[in-house]
Coordinates of C-alpha atoms and ligand atoms in Angstrom, one line a residue:
M1 CA 14.6 -62.8 -88.5
N2 CA 11.7 -63.1 -86.0
S3 CA 13.2 -63.8 -82.7
A4 CA 11.5 -64.9 -79.5
A5 CA 11.9 -61.3 -78.1
P6 CA 8.7 -59.2 -78.3
T7 CA 8.5 -57.1 -81.5
V8 CA 9.7 -53.6 -80.8
T9 CA 10.4 -52.4 -84.3
D10 CA 8.3 -53.1 -87.4
I11 CA 10.0 -52.6 -90.7
V12 CA 7.4 -52.8 -93.5
L13 CA 8.6 -53.2 -97.1
I14 CA 6.1 -52.3 -99.8
G15 CA 6.7 -54.1 -103.1
G16 CA 9.1 -57.0 -103.9
G17 CA 11.2 -55.0 -106.3
H18 CA 14.9 -55.3 -107.2
A19 CA 16.1 -53.4 -104.1
H20 CA 13.7 -55.1 -101.6
V21 CA 14.8 -58.7 -102.4
H22 CA 18.2 -57.7 -101.3
V23 CA 16.9 -56.0 -98.1
L24 CA 15.1 -59.3 -97.1
V25 CA 18.3 -61.2 -97.3
S26 CA 20.5 -58.6 -95.8
L27 CA 18.3 -58.0 -92.8
A28 CA 18.0 -61.8 -92.2
M29 CA 21.8 -62.0 -92.2
R30 CA 22.1 -59.6 -89.2
P31 CA 18.9 -60.0 -87.1
L32 CA 18.2 -57.5 -84.4
P33 CA 16.3 -58.6 -81.3
G34 CA 12.6 -57.5 -81.6
L35 CA 12.9 -56.5 -85.2
R36 CA 10.1 -57.8 -87.4
V37 CA 10.2 -57.5 -91.2
T38 CA 7.1 -57.5 -93.3
L39 CA 6.8 -57.6 -97.1
I40 CA 3.6 -56.4 -98.7
A41 CA 3.7 -57.7 -102.3
R42 CA 1.0 -57.3 -105.0
D43 CA 2.7 -60.0 -107.1
L44 CA 4.3 -63.1 -105.5
A45 CA 6.7 -63.7 -108.4
T46 CA 8.9 -60.7 -109.0
P47 CA 10.4 -60.4 -112.5
Y48 CA 14.1 -59.6 -113.0
S49 CA 14.2 -57.0 -115.8
G50 CA 17.6 -57.9 -117.1
M51 CA 16.3 -61.3 -118.3
L52 CA 12.9 -60.3 -119.6
P53 CA 14.0 -59.7 -123.2
G54 CA 15.5 -63.2 -123.0
V55 CA 12.2 -64.7 -121.9
I56 CA 10.4 -63.0 -124.8
A57 CA 13.0 -64.2 -127.3
G58 CA 12.6 -67.7 -126.0
L59 CA 16.1 -67.9 -124.5
Y60 CA 14.9 -68.3 -120.9
R61 CA 11.8 -69.9 -119.4
A62 CA 9.6 -67.4 -117.5
E63 CA 10.4 -69.0 -114.1
Q64 CA 14.2 -68.5 -114.7
A65 CA 13.5 -64.7 -114.7
H66 CA 11.3 -64.6 -111.6
I67 CA 12.0 -64.6 -107.9
D68 CA 9.5 -66.6 -105.8
L69 CA 8.8 -64.1 -103.0
T70 CA 6.9 -66.7 -100.9
R71 CA 10.0 -68.9 -100.7
L72 CA 12.3 -66.0 -100.2
A73 CA 10.1 -64.6 -97.3
A74 CA 9.9 -68.1 -95.7
V75 CA 13.7 -68.6 -95.7
T76 CA 14.4 -65.1 -94.5
G77 CA 11.8 -65.2 -91.7
T78 CA 9.9 -62.3 -93.3
R79 CA 6.1 -61.9 -92.7
L80 CA 4.6 -61.9 -96.2
I81 CA 1.3 -60.1 -96.9
H82 CA 0.0 -60.7 -100.4
A83 CA -1.8 -57.4 -101.0
Q84 CA -1.6 -54.1 -102.8
A85 CA -0.8 -51.0 -100.8
N86 CA -2.7 -47.9 -101.8
G87 CA -1.7 -45.4 -99.2
L88 CA 0.1 -44.4 -96.0
D89 CA -1.5 -43.0 -92.9
R90 CA 1.7 -41.3 -91.7
A91 CA 0.1 -39.8 -88.6
A92 CA -0.9 -43.3 -87.3
K93 CA 2.1 -44.9 -89.0
R94 CA 0.1 -47.4 -91.0
V95 CA 0.2 -48.8 -94.5
L96 CA -3.2 -48.9 -96.2
L97 CA -4.1 -51.9 -98.2
V98 CA -6.7 -52.7 -100.8
G99 CA -9.4 -54.9 -99.2
L100 CA -7.3 -55.7 -96.1
P101 CA -6.8 -54.0 -92.7
P102 CA -3.9 -51.5 -92.4
V103 CA -0.5 -52.7 -91.3
A104 CA 1.4 -50.8 -88.6
Y105 CA 5.0 -49.7 -89.2
D106 CA 7.9 -48.0 -87.4
L107 CA 9.9 -47.8 -90.6
V108 CA 8.5 -48.3 -94.1
S109 CA 10.3 -48.7 -97.4
I110 CA 8.7 -48.4 -100.8
D111 CA 10.0 -50.2 -103.9
V112 CA 7.0 -50.5 -106.1
G113 CA 8.3 -49.5 -109.5
I114 CA 6.3 -47.5 -112.0
E115 CA 3.0 -47.6 -113.7
P116 CA 2.3 -47.3 -117.4
S117 CA 1.6 -43.8 -118.7
L118 CA -0.9 -44.5 -121.5
S119 CA -2.8 -41.3 -121.2
A120 CA -0.2 -39.3 -123.1
I121 CA -1.3 -41.0 -126.4
D122 CA -4.9 -41.0 -127.6
G123 CA -6.3 -44.5 -127.8
A124 CA -3.3 -46.2 -126.2
A125 CA -5.3 -47.4 -123.2
A126 CA -7.8 -49.1 -125.4
H127 CA -5.6 -50.4 -128.2
A128 CA -2.0 -50.8 -126.9
I129 CA -0.1 -53.2 -124.7
A130 CA 1.9 -51.4 -122.0
V131 CA 5.1 -53.1 -120.7
K132 CA 4.3 -52.2 -117.1
P133 CA 3.4 -53.9 -114.8
I134 CA 5.7 -56.6 -116.2
G135 CA 3.6 -59.5 -114.7
S136 CA 0.6 -58.8 -116.8
F137 CA 2.7 -57.7 -119.8
L138 CA 4.3 -61.1 -120.1
K139 CA 0.8 -62.7 -120.1
K140 CA -0.2 -60.3 -122.9
I141 CA 2.9 -61.0 -124.9
D142 CA 2.2 -64.7 -124.6
A143 CA -1.3 -64.1 -125.9
L144 CA 0.0 -62.0 -128.7
I145 CA 2.6 -64.7 -129.7
A146 CA -0.2 -67.3 -129.7
R147 CA -2.5 -65.2 -131.9
A148 CA 0.4 -64.4 -134.2
C149 CA 1.0 -68.1 -134.8
A150 CA -2.5 -68.5 -136.2
P151 CA -2.9 -68.1 -140.0
D152 CA -4.9 -64.9 -139.7
G153 CA -3.1 -63.5 -136.7
P154 CA -1.4 -60.1 -136.2
R155 CA 1.5 -59.5 -138.6
K156 CA 2.3 -55.8 -138.3
I157 CA 4.0 -55.1 -135.0
V158 CA 4.8 -51.6 -133.8
A159 CA 6.6 -50.6 -130.7
I160 CA 6.6 -47.1 -129.4
G161 CA 9.6 -45.9 -127.3
G162 CA 13.2 -46.0 -128.2
G163 CA 14.9 -46.7 -124.8
A164 CA 16.8 -49.9 -124.1
G165 CA 13.5 -51.6 -123.0
G166 CA 11.7 -50.8 -126.2
V167 CA 14.6 -51.7 -128.5
E168 CA 15.4 -55.0 -126.8
L169 CA 11.8 -55.9 -126.6
L170 CA 11.0 -55.5 -130.3
L171 CA 14.2 -57.3 -131.3
S172 CA 13.4 -60.1 -128.9
L173 CA 9.8 -60.4 -130.0
R174 CA 10.9 -60.6 -133.6
T175 CA 13.3 -63.5 -132.8
R176 CA 10.5 -65.3 -131.1
L177 CA 7.8 -64.7 -133.7
I178 CA 10.0 -65.7 -136.5
A179 CA 10.9 -69.0 -134.7
D180 CA 7.4 -69.8 -133.5
S181 CA 5.6 -68.9 -136.8
R182 CA 8.1 -71.0 -138.8
A183 CA 7.5 -73.9 -136.4
A184 CA 3.7 -73.4 -137.0
G185 CA 4.3 -73.7 -140.7
L186 CA 3.6 -70.0 -141.4
D187 CA 5.5 -67.5 -143.6
A188 CA 7.7 -65.7 -141.2
G189 CA 8.4 -63.1 -143.9
A190 CA 4.9 -61.8 -143.6
F191 CA 5.7 -60.1 -140.3
S192 CA 6.8 -56.4 -140.1
F193 CA 8.4 -54.8 -137.1
T194 CA 8.5 -51.0 -136.6
L195 CA 9.9 -48.9 -133.8
V196 CA 8.7 -45.3 -133.4
T197 CA 10.4 -42.9 -131.0
D198 CA 10.2 -39.2 -130.6
G199 CA 14.0 -38.7 -130.3
E200 CA 16.9 -40.9 -131.3
I201 CA 16.9 -44.5 -130.2
L202 CA 18.9 -45.2 -127.0
A203 CA 19.1 -41.5 -126.3
T204 CA 21.1 -42.0 -123.0
H205 CA 23.8 -44.1 -124.8
N206 CA 26.7 -43.0 -127.1
D207 CA 26.6 -42.6 -130.9
R208 CA 28.4 -45.9 -131.6
V209 CA 25.9 -47.9 -129.6
R210 CA 23.0 -46.2 -131.4
H211 CA 24.7 -47.0 -134.7
A212 CA 25.1 -50.6 -133.7
F213 CA 21.4 -50.9 -133.1
R214 CA 20.5 -49.0 -136.3
R215 CA 22.5 -51.6 -138.1
A216 CA 20.9 -54.4 -136.2
F217 CA 17.4 -53.2 -137.2
A218 CA 18.5 -52.7 -140.9
A219 CA 20.1 -56.2 -141.0
R220 CA 16.8 -57.7 -139.8
G221 CA 14.6 -55.7 -142.2
M222 CA 13.0 -53.9 -139.2
N223 CA 11.8 -50.3 -139.6
L224 CA 13.1 -47.5 -137.4
R225 CA 11.2 -44.2 -137.2
E226 CA 13.3 -41.8 -135.1
N227 CA 12.3 -38.3 -134.2
R228 CA 8.6 -39.1 -134.9
R229 CA 6.0 -38.5 -132.2
V230 CA 2.9 -40.7 -132.0
R231 CA -0.3 -38.8 -131.7
A232 CA -2.9 -41.6 -131.5
I233 CA -3.4 -45.3 -131.7
T234 CA -6.5 -46.8 -133.3
A235 CA -7.6 -50.5 -133.6
D236 CA -5.4 -50.9 -136.7
T237 CA -3.1 -47.9 -137.1
V238 CA -0.6 -45.7 -135.3
V239 CA -1.1 -42.0 -136.2
L240 CA 2.1 -39.8 -136.1
E241 CA 2.2 -36.1 -135.6
G242 CA 1.7 -34.6 -139.0
G243 CA -0.9 -37.1 -139.9
E244 CA 1.1 -40.0 -141.3
T245 CA -0.4 -43.4 -140.4
L246 CA 1.3 -46.7 -139.9
A247 CA -0.7 -50.0 -140.2
A248 CA -0.5 -51.9 -136.9
D249 CA -2.1 -55.1 -135.8
A250 CA -0.4 -54.9 -132.4
V251 CA 1.2 -52.0 -130.6
L252 CA 3.5 -52.1 -127.6
V253 CA 4.1 -49.0 -125.6
T254 CA 7.4 -48.6 -123.7
T255 CA 7.4 -44.8 -123.4
D256 CA 7.8 -42.9 -120.1
A257 CA 6.0 -44.4 -117.2
A258 CA 4.2 -42.6 -114.4
A259 CA 4.4 -42.7 -110.6
P260 CA 1.7 -44.6 -108.8
D261 CA -1.2 -42.3 -108.1
W262 CA -1.5 -43.1 -104.4
F263 CA 1.8 -41.4 -103.7
R264 CA 0.0 -38.0 -103.9
G265 CA -2.2 -38.8 -100.9
T266 CA 0.7 -39.7 -98.6
G267 CA 1.8 -36.1 -98.0
L268 CA 5.4 -37.2 -98.9
E269 CA 7.4 -34.8 -101.0
L270 CA 7.4 -35.8 -104.6
D271 CA 9.5 -34.7 -107.6
G272 CA 8.0 -32.8 -110.6
K273 CA 6.8 -36.1 -112.1
G274 CA 5.2 -37.5 -108.9
F275 CA 8.0 -39.8 -107.8
L276 CA 9.0 -40.0 -104.1
A277 CA 11.7 -37.5 -103.3
V278 CA 14.5 -39.0 -101.4
G279 CA 17.8 -37.7 -100.1
P280 CA 21.2 -39.5 -100.3
T281 CA 20.2 -41.9 -97.4
L282 CA 17.2 -43.0 -99.4
Q283 CA 14.9 -41.5 -96.8
S284 CA 12.0 -39.3 -97.8
T285 CA 13.0 -35.6 -97.9
N286 CA 10.2 -34.9 -95.4
D287 CA 9.8 -38.1 -93.3
A288 CA 12.9 -39.9 -92.0
D289 CA 10.9 -43.1 -91.2
V290 CA 10.0 -43.5 -94.9
F291 CA 12.6 -44.9 -97.3
A292 CA 12.2 -45.5 -101.0
A293 CA 14.3 -47.0 -103.8
G294 CA 14.2 -48.2 -107.4
D295 CA 12.1 -46.6 -110.2
C296 CA 9.5 -45.2 -107.8
A297 CA 12.1 -43.0 -106.0
A298 CA 13.7 -39.8 -107.2
L299 CA 17.2 -39.1 -105.8
I300 CA 17.0 -35.4 -105.5
A301 CA 20.8 -34.8 -105.0
S302 CA 22.0 -37.2 -107.7
P303 CA 19.2 -38.0 -110.3
R304 CA 19.7 -41.1 -112.3
E305 CA 17.7 -42.8 -115.1
K306 CA 15.1 -45.3 -114.1
A307 CA 16.8 -48.6 -114.7
G308 CA 16.9 -52.0 -113.0
V309 CA 20.6 -51.6 -112.4
Y310 CA 20.1 -48.7 -110.1
A311 CA 17.3 -50.5 -108.3
V312 CA 19.6 -53.4 -107.8
R313 CA 22.4 -51.2 -106.5
A314 CA 20.2 -49.4 -104.1
G315 CA 19.5 -52.7 -102.2
P316 CA 22.7 -52.7 -100.0
P317 CA 22.5 -49.0 -98.9
L318 CA 18.8 -49.3 -98.4
A319 CA 19.2 -52.4 -96.2
D320 CA 22.1 -50.7 -94.2
G321 CA 20.0 -47.5 -93.8
L322 CA 17.0 -49.4 -92.4
H323 CA 19.2 -51.5 -90.1
R324 CA 21.0 -48.3 -88.8
R325 CA 17.7 -46.4 -88.3
A326 CA 16.2 -49.4 -86.5
R327 CA 19.2 -49.1 -84.1
G328 CA 18.6 -45.4 -83.6
L329 CA 21.6 -44.5 -85.8
Q330 CA 21.8 -42.1 -88.8
P331 CA 21.9 -44.0 -92.1
D332 CA 24.9 -43.5 -94.3
E333 CA 24.7 -41.5 -97.5
W334 CA 24.8 -43.3 -100.9
R335 CA 25.8 -41.7 -104.2
P336 CA 25.1 -44.1 -107.1
Q337 CA 27.7 -44.3 -109.8
R338 CA 26.9 -41.9 -112.7
R339 CA 27.9 -44.4 -115.3
H340 CA 27.2 -48.0 -115.4
L341 CA 28.0 -50.8 -117.9
A342 CA 24.8 -51.6 -119.8
L343 CA 24.6 -54.8 -121.8
I344 CA 21.8 -54.6 -124.3
S345 CA 21.0 -57.7 -126.3
T346 CA 20.0 -57.7 -129.9
G347 CA 17.3 -60.3 -129.2
E348 CA 19.6 -63.2 -129.7
R349 CA 22.7 -64.5 -127.9
Y350 CA 24.5 -61.3 -128.9
A351 CA 24.8 -58.1 -126.9
V352 CA 26.2 -54.5 -127.2
A353 CA 28.1 -53.1 -124.2
S354 CA 27.7 -49.4 -123.5
C355 CA 29.4 -47.3 -120.8
G356 CA 30.0 -43.6 -121.3
L357 CA 31.8 -43.4 -124.7
F358 CA 32.7 -47.0 -124.7
K359 CA 31.0 -49.5 -127.0
A360 CA 31.8 -53.2 -127.8
E361 CA 29.7 -55.9 -129.2
G362 CA 29.7 -59.7 -129.7
R363 CA 28.3 -63.0 -128.6
W364 CA 30.8 -63.1 -125.7
L365 CA 29.0 -60.0 -124.2
W366 CA 25.7 -61.9 -124.2
T367 CA 27.5 -64.8 -122.4
L368 CA 28.9 -62.3 -119.9
K369 CA 25.4 -60.7 -119.4
D370 CA 23.9 -64.2 -119.0
W371 CA 26.5 -65.0 -116.4
I372 CA 25.9 -61.8 -114.4
D373 CA 22.1 -62.2 -114.6
R374 CA 22.1 -65.8 -113.5
R375 CA 24.5 -65.1 -110.7
W376 CA 22.3 -62.3 -109.4
M377 CA 19.2 -64.5 -109.6
R378 CA 20.8 -67.4 -107.8
M379 CA 21.2 -65.3 -104.7
Y380 CA 17.4 -65.1 -104.4
Q381 CA 16.2 -68.2 -106.3
D382 CA 18.5 -70.8 -104.6
T383 CA 16.7 -70.7 -101.3
D384 CA 18.3 -73.9 -100.1
A385 CA 21.8 -72.3 -100.4
L386 CA 20.5 -69.2 -98.8
A387 CA 19.0 -71.1 -95.9
R388 CA 22.4 -72.7 -95.4
R389 CA 24.1 -69.3 -95.4
L390 CA 21.7 -68.0 -92.9
A391 CA 22.2 -71.0 -90.7
G392 CA 26.0 -70.2 -90.9
K393 CA 26.8 -73.5 -92.6
Ligands
FAD1 C1 11.2 -55.0 -121.4 C2 12.0 -54.3 -120.4 C3 13.4 -54.6 -120.3 C4 14.2 -53.9 -119.4 N1 15.5 -54.2 -119.4 C5 16.3 -53.7 -118.5 C6 17.7 -54.0 -118.5 O1 18.2 -54.8 -119.2 N2 18.5 -53.3 -117.5 C7 17.9 -52.4 -116.7 O2 18.7 -51.9 -115.8 N3 16.6 -52.1 -116.7 C8 15.8 -52.7 -117.6 N4 14.5 -52.4 -117.6 C9 14.0 -51.4 -116.6 C10 13.6 -52.2 -115.3 O3 12.5 -53.1 -115.5 C11 13.2 -51.3 -114.1 O4 14.1 -50.2 -114.0 C12 13.2 -52.1 -112.8 O5 12.2 -53.1 -112.9 C13 12.9 -51.2 -111.6 O6 12.9 -52.0 -110.5 P1 12.1 -51.6 -109.2 O7 12.6 -52.5 -108.1 O8 12.0 -50.2 -109.0 O9 10.5 -52.0 -109.5 P2 9.9 -53.3 -110.1 O10 10.9 -54.3 -110.7 O11 8.8 -52.9 -111.0 O12 9.2 -54.0 -108.8 C14 8.2 -53.4 -108.1 C15 7.4 -54.5 -107.4 O13 6.5 -53.9 -106.5 C16 5.2 -54.5 -106.6 N5 4.2 -53.5 -106.4 C17 3.8 -52.5 -107.3 N6 2.9 -51.8 -106.7 C18 2.6 -52.3 -105.5 C19 1.7 -52.0 -104.4 N7 0.9 -50.9 -104.5 N8 1.7 -52.8 -103.3 C20 2.5 -53.8 -103.2 N9 3.4 -54.2 -104.2 C21 3.4 -53.4 -105.3 C22 5.2 -55.1 -108.0 O14 4.4 -56.3 -108.0 C23 6.7 -55.5 -108.3 O15 7.0 -56.8 -107.9 C24 13.6 -53.0 -118.5 C25 12.3 -52.7 -118.5 C26 11.5 -53.4 -119.5 C27 10.0 -53.1 -119.5

């Protein structure tokens, strides 16, 4: 990417999320003289959401579900800055960093995901485990699994939030705890698993998919509390609206997440929830030199749910838009598909497919999901193959 020509355009990417890993590769494939690409990343290993439940269930090793940004940056000729961005000085066109000098940009793109929103539930910040950021979540899950495999460890596990993330997470954690506790000689039957959600589970999916997961919970002896709102979490209970309490040794929160606080200081237009407002070209609605994609962005003209699949699909139009703008051209518009095929696992090598009113399930769907996920990861993990592609071999 970096050519011998003097740098004339600096593209700075903040966050190594699902869209930006594609941008690194795509820009390296079609280098422009004088273009320098910089990635500012808080975490050097970026997790791939599609494989996370599999990591928790013990079906994948953690490194299989992570992209090594140091290697990817090296192979794509990207300047990597291991730092956390906490602001934009748009007048001076600089990205502000925690503890490091600012970084100048001509074009900047933001793909930093979301932050946990624990403030909505009393006591959640003190007593619950939030799924975001995923890096620290995986460490906390490992610690929870280790504690649960001790004779006096946590047994009553409660998850709050009935989206695909929460459902898959609890099913996967159950698979893992049953296997690991048995291996440790403990009574796996002593565990209880409860999911609480304020609406129906999998609210954005069809009835048949919901029914399949209700069956999956029942078949595993797991408790499902739908249409129940959590009011508070204490050291050993989850308190529901109306006063009912559930005993809980460990609580996982996968409910709505919030936008990073620092967006508010940028002067960029935000949607009602504080996410970066972008138009169909993924450019900020009030600054054409700022792009955003993934969970942290809100597509004003075509709102979509926050899911890894949309962050992945935003990668190619984002890369094209940055490339065109760097050449002084107008970026093309992108309209993400309204429907996508979701493959949601039951915590084992079995998955349910959901798309509009369509539903199917079976082991073969997990095999398909595994194939899709591994194929996507290979593009960014197999840096030797990538280096050969970039060298035109
Ligand atoms: C358990 C679980 C399972 C899920 N399963 C699925 C699934 O099967 N399918 C699906 O479509 N979605 C799934 N999701 C949702 C999915 O995780 C998100 O939609 C996806 O991660 C969004 O990608 P992103 O690129 O926007 O952000 P992220 O993947 O969160 O990436 C953001 C990156 O930015 C970095 N970063 C953050 N802040 C800064 C900063 N200030 N400075 C520099 N770097 C920063 C972070 O380190 C991170 O690497 C799941 C989520 C969870 C929690």
